Short mmCIF file of C-alpha atoms in Angstrom, two decimals:
data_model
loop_
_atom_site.label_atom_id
_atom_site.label_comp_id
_atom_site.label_asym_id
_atom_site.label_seq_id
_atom_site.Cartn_x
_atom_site.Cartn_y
_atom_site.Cartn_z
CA UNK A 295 -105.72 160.00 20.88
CA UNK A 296 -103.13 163.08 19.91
CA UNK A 297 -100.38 161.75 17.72
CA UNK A 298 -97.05 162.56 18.34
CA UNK A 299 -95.45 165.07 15.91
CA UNK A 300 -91.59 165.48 14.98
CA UNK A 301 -90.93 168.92 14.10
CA UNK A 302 -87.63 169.12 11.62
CA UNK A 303 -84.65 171.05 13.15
CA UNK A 304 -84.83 175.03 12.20
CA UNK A 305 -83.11 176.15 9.34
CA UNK A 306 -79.69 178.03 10.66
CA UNK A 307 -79.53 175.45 13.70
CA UNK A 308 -76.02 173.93 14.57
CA UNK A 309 -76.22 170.19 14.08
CA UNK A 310 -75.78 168.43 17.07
CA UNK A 311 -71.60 168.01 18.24
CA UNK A 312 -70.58 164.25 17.59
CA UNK A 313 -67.28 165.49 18.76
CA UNK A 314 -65.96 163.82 22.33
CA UNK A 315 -66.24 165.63 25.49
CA UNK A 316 -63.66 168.48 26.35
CA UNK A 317 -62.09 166.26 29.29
CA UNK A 318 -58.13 165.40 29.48
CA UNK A 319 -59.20 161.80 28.86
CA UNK A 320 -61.29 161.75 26.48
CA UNK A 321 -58.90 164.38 24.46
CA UNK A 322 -56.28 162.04 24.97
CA UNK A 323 -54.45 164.94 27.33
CA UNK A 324 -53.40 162.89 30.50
CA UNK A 325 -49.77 162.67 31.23
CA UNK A 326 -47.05 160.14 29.58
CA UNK A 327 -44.41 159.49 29.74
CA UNK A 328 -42.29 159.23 26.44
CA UNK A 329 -38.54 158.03 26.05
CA UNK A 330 -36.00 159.98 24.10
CA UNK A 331 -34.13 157.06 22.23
CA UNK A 332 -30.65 158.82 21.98
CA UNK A 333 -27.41 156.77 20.49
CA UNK A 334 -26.05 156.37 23.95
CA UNK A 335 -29.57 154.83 25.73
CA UNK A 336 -30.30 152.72 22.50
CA UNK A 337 -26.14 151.50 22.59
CA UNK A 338 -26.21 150.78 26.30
CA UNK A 339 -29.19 149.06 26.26
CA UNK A 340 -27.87 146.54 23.43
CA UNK A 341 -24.66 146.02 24.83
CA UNK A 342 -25.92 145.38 28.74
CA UNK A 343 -28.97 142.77 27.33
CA UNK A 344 -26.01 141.14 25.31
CA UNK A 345 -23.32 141.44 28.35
CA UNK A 346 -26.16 139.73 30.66
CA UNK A 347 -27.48 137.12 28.06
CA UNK A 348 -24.12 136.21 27.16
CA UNK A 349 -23.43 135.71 31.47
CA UNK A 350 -26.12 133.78 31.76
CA UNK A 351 -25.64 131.65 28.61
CA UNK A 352 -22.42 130.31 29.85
CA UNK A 353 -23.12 129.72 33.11
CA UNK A 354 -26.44 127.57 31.96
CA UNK A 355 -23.69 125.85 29.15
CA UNK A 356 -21.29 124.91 32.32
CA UNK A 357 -23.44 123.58 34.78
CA UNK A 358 -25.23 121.42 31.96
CA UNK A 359 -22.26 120.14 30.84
CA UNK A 360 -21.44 119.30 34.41
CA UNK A 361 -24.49 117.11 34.62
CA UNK A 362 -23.11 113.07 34.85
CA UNK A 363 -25.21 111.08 32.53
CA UNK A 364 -25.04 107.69 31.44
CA UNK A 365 -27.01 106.41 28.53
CA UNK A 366 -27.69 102.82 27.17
CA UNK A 367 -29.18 101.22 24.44
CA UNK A 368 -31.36 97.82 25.00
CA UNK A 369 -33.41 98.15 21.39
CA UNK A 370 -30.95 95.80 19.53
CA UNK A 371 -29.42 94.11 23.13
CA UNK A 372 -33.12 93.02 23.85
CA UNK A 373 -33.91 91.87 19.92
CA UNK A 374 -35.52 88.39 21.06
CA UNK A 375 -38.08 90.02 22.88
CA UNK A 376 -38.64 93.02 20.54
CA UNK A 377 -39.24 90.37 17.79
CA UNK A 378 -41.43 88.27 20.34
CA UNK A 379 -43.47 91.54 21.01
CA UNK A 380 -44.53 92.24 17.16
CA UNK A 381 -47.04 89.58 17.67
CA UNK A 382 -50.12 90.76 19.54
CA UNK A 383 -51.07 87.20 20.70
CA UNK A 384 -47.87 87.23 22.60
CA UNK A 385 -49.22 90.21 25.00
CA UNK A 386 -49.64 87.76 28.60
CA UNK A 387 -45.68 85.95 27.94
CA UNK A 388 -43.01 87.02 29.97
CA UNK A 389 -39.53 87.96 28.82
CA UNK A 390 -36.57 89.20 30.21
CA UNK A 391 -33.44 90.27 28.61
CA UNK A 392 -29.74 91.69 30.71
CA UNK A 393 -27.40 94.82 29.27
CA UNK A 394 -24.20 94.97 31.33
CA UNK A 395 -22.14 98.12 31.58
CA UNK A 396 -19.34 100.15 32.99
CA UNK A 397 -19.21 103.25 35.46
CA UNK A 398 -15.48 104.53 35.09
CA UNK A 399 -15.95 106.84 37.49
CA UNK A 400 -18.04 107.55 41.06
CA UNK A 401 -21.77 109.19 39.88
CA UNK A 402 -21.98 111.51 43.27
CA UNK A 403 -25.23 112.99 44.76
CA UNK A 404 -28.73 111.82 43.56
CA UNK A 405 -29.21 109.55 40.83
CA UNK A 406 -32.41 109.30 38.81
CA UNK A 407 -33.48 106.53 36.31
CA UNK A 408 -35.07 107.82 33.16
CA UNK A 409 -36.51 105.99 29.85
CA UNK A 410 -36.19 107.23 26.86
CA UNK A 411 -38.39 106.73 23.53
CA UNK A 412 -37.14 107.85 19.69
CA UNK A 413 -39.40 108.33 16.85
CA UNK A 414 -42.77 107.72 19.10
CA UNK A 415 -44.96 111.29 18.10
CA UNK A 416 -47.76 112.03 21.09
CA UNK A 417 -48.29 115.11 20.03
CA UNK A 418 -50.96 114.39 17.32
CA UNK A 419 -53.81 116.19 18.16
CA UNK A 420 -56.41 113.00 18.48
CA UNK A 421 -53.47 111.01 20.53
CA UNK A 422 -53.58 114.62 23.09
CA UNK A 423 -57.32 114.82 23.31
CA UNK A 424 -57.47 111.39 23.81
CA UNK A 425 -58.45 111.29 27.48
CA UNK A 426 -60.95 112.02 29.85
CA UNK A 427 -59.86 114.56 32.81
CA UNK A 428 -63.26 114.08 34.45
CA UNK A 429 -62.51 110.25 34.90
CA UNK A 430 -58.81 110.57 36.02
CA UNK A 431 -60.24 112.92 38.80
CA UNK A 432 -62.52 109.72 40.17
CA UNK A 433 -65.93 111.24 39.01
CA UNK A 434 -68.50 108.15 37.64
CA UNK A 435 -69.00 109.74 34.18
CA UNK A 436 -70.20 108.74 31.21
CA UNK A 437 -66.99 108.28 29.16
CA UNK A 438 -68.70 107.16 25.93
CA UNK A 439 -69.09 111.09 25.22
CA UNK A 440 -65.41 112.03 25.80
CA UNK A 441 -62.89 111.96 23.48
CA UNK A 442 -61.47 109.01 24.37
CA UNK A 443 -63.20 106.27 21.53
CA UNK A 444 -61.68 103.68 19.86
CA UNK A 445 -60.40 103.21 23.51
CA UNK A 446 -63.25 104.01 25.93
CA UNK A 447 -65.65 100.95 26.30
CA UNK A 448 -65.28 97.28 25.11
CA UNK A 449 -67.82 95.53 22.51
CA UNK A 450 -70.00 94.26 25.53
CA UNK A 451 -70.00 97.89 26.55
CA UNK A 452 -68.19 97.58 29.75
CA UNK A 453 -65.73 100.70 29.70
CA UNK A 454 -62.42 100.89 30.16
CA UNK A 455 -60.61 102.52 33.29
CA UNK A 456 -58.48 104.78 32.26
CA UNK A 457 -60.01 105.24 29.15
CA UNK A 458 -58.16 106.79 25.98
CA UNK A 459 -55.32 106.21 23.81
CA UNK A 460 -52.33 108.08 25.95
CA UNK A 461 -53.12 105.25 28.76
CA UNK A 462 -53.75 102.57 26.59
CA UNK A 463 -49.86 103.16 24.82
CA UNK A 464 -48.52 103.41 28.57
CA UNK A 465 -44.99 102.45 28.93
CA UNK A 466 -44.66 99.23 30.76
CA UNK A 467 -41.23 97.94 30.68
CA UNK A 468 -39.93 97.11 34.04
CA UNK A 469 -36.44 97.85 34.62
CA UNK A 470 -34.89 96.50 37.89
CA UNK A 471 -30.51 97.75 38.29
CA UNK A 472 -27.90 95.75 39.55
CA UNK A 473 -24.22 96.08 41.08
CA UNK A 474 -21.62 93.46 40.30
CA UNK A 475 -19.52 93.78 43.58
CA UNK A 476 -16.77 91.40 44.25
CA UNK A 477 -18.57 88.50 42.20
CA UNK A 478 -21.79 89.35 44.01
CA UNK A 479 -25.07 91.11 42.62
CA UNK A 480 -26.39 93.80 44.73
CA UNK A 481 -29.80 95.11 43.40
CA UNK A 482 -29.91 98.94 43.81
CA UNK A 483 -32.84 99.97 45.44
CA UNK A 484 -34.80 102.18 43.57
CA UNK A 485 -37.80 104.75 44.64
CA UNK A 486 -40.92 104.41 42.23
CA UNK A 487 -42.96 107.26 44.27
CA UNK A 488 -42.42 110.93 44.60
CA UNK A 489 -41.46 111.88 41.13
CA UNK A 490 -44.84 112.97 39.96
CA UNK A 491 -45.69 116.95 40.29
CA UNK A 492 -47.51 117.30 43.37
CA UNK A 493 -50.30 119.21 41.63
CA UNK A 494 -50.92 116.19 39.63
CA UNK A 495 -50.58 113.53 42.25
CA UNK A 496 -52.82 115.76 44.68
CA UNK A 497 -55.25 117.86 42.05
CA UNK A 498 -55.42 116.58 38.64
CA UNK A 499 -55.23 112.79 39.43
CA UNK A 500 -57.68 111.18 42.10
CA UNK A 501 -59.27 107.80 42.54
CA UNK A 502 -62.99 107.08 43.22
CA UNK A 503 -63.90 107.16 46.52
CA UNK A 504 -64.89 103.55 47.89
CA UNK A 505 -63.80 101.45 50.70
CA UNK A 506 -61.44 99.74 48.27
CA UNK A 507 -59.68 100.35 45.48
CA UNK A 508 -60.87 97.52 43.89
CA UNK A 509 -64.79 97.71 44.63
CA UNK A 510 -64.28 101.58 43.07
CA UNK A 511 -63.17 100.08 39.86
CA UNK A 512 -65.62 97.65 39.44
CA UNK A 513 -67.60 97.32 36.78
CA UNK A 514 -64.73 98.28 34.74
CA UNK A 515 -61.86 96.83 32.76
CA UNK A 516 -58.28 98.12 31.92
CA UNK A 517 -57.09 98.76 28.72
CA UNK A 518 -56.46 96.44 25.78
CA UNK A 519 -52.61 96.69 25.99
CA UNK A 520 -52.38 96.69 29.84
CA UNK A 521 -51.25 93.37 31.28
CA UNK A 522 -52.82 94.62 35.02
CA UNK A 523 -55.84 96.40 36.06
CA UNK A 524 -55.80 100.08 37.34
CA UNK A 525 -55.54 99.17 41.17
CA UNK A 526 -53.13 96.66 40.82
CA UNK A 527 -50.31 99.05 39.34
CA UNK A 528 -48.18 98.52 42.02
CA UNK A 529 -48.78 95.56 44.50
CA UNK A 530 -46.37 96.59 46.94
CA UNK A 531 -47.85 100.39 48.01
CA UNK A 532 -51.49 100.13 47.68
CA UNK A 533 -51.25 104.42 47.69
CA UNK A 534 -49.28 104.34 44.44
CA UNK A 535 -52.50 102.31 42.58
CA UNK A 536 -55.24 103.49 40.54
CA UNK A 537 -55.37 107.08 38.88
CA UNK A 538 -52.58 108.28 41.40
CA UNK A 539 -49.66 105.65 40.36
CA UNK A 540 -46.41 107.67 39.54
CA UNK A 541 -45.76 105.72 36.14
CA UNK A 542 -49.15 106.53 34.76
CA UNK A 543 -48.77 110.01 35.80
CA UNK A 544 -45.42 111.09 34.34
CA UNK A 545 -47.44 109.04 31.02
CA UNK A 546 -50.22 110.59 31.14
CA UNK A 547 -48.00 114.19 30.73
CA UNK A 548 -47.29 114.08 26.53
CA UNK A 549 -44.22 114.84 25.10
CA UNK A 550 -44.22 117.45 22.50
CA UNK A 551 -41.19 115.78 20.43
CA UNK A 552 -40.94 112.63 19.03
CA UNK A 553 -37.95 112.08 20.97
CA UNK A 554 -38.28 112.38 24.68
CA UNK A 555 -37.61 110.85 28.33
CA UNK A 556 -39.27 110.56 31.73
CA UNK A 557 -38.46 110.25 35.03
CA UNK A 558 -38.72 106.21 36.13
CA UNK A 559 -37.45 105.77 38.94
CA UNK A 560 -34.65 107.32 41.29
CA UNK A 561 -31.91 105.94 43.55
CA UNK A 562 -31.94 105.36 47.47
CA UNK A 563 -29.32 106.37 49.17
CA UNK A 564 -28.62 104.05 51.49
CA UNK A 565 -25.91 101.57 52.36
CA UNK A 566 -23.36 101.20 49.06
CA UNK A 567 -25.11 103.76 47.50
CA UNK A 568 -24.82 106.44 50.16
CA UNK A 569 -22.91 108.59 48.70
CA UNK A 570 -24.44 107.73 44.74
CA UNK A 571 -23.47 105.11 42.01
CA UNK A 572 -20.25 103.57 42.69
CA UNK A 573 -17.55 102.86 39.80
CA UNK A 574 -17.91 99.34 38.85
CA UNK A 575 -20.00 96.67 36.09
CA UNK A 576 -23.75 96.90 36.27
CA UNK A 577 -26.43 95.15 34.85
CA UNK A 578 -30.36 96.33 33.68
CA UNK A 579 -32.37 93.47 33.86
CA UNK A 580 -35.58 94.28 31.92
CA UNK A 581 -38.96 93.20 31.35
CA UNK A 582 -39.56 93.60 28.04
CA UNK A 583 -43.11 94.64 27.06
CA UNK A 584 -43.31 98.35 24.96
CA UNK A 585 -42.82 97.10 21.47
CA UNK A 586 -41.50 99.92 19.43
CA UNK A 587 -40.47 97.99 16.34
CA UNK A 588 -43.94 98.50 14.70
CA UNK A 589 -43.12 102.38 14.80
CA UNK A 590 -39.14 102.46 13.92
CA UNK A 591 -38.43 103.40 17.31
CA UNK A 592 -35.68 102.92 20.19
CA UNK A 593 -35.51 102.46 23.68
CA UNK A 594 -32.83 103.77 26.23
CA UNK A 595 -32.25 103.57 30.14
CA UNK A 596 -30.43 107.11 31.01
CA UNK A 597 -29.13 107.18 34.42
CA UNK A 598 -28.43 110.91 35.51
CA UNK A 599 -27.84 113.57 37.94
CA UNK A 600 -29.26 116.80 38.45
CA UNK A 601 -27.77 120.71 39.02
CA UNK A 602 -29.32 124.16 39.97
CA UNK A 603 -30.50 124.27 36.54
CA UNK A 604 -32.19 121.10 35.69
CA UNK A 605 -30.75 118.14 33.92
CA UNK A 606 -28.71 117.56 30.38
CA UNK A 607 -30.05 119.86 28.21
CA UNK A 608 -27.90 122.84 27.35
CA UNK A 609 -31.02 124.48 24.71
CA UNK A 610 -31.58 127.00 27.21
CA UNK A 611 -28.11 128.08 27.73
CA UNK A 612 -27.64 128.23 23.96
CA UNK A 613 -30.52 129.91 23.55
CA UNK A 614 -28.95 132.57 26.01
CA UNK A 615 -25.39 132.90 23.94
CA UNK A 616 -26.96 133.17 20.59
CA UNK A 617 -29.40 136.21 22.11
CA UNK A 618 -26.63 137.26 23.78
CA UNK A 619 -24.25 137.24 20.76
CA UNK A 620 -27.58 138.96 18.29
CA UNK A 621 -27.38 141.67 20.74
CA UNK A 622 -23.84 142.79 20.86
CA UNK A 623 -23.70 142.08 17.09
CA UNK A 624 -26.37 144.54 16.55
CA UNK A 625 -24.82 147.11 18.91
CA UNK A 626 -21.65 147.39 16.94
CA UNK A 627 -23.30 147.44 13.62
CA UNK A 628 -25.45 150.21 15.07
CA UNK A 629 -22.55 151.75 16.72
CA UNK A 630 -20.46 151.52 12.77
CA UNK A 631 -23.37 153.32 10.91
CA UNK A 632 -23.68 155.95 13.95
CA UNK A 633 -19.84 156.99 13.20
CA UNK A 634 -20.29 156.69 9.72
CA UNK A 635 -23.08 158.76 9.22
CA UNK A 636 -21.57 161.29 11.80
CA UNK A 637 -18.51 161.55 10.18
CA UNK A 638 -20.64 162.28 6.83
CA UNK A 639 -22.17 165.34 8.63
CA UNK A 640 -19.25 166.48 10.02
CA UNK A 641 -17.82 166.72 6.06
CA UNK A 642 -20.83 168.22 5.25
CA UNK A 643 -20.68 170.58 7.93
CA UNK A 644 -17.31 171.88 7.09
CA UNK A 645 -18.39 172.59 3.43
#
């Protein structure tokens, strides 16, 4: 067999071009388009972005501060049955505790019931992962390789449904409103379904598919801290049980403070409550069961409205004024150092 032979490159020979090829693109000649930053585009634009983040600033501040909001208190109120809570073995006794207060005025338009937690942190990174998606969308997995140990199956090995720590720490105090009305209570109805996202109550969250709820979770057991299995969430809608309840939804989405609320529950409008909340004495009547003493925490009912921009929480529109005001501040320091300078060459100039 011939060999192949390399024959070295003549002496004299050009080396071979490692340089790109003479095209517009790869000579980096297309078109662009380049702006000229003169002191009049570079002032205007500082001025308008603080002239329209300033705008929109206040008119965030105002509509938050129009928001009616009524917060109250029950950590200290409900002290029997925080102190009855510390004790584990008291997990399957009932107890109840009132708070009365006062609406001075008419609360108008839709009312929502929110709770409120302080000090409680879910957003340590095993308390996130601790959950498995693939379970809460009603697929039979094997949940003992998810994330969600110490709280996915019991010493006998029968696993819990929902596994994880976010459901096992579930809030479960039930809070039930009352009107005092010519020395007459008048429980305000409340609506416990439709405040979930409807991507969660339709995508992320499904049961399993059986003939009945309760035949789809067998084999399983609920949590450690739950006083009720998964399907019997809520025993008067059999739709709002399982993976898809409202409660355990709105849960299930952490917080990333240690100081947050979510949506509970939210007022019908019907009959004395037509029009909203009526002034006049009310009265929470609770059932005490999230124990927050261990923690240093606190616990608050917030009855609210709503406006165009969301609830009580004027961050955003201070976020808006102090952009707004670091704009225009900048604009007139650049406009000061523009004359300044300007002056100096018009000395200079002259000399």
């Amino acid at each position: 067999m011939k060999s192949k032979t390399s024959f070295p490159p003549q002496e004299g020979a050009a080396p071979p071009s490692r340089c790109p090829d003479n095209s517009a693109f790869k000579q980096q000649r297309l078109p662009a388009w380049k702006p000229q930053l003169t002191i009049a585009s570079v002032l205007s634009s500082f001025f308008l972005t603080g002239a329209f983040c300033l705008t929109v600033g206040i008119c965030l501040v105002l509509s938050a501060n129009s928001v009616r909001e009524v917060q109250v208190d029950y950590s200290d109120k409900c002290s029997d049955c925080s102190k009855l809570r510390e004790n584990s073995s008291n997990w399957n006794k009932e107890c109840h505790c009132s708070v009365n207060f006062t609406l001075k005025e008419d609360i108008l338009g839709d009312v929502f019931m929110y709770y409120g937690l302080q000090n409680f942190y879910q957003n340590h990174r095993r308390y996130v992962m601790s959950r498995s998606d693939a379970q809460l969308l009603g697929r039979n997995v094997n949940i003992q390789r998810s994330y969600c140990a110490p709280f996915s199956t019991y010493g006998n090995g029968t696993p819990m449904a929902p596994c994880g720590a976010i459901a096992n720490s579930m809030f479960n105090d039930t809070i039930d409103l009352f009107y005092n009305r010519n020395s007459s209570e008048i429980q305000v109805p409340l609506l416990k379904t439709g405040n979930s996202w409807w991507t969660d109550k339709n995508v992320k969250f499904r049961n399993p598919e059986s003939y009945n709820l309760s035949s789809a979770f067998a084999g399983t057991a609920r949590p450690p801290y739950w006083q009720k299995p998964a399907y019997l969430l809520d025993e008067e809608d059999e739709r709002n049980n399982g993976y898809v309840n409202d409660d355990f939804i709105i849960w299930m989405r952490v917080s990333a403070f240690a100081t947050f609320r979510n949506l509970y529950r939210r007022v019908r409008r019907i009959r004395h409550f037509a029009e909203g909340l009526p002034a006049g004495n009310y009265t929470f009547r609770i059932s005490y069961n999230f124990p927050v003493t261990k923690f240093k925490g606190r616990k608050h009912v917030i009855l609210s409205t709503v406006v165009w921009s969301g609830g009580s929480n004027p961050f955003l529109g201070i976020a808006y004024l102090v952009t707004g005001t670091a704009a225009t501040l900048t604009g007139f320091v650049i406009t000061g150092i523009h004359l300044k300078l300007r002056k100096k060459k018009t000395y200079f100039q002259k000399q």
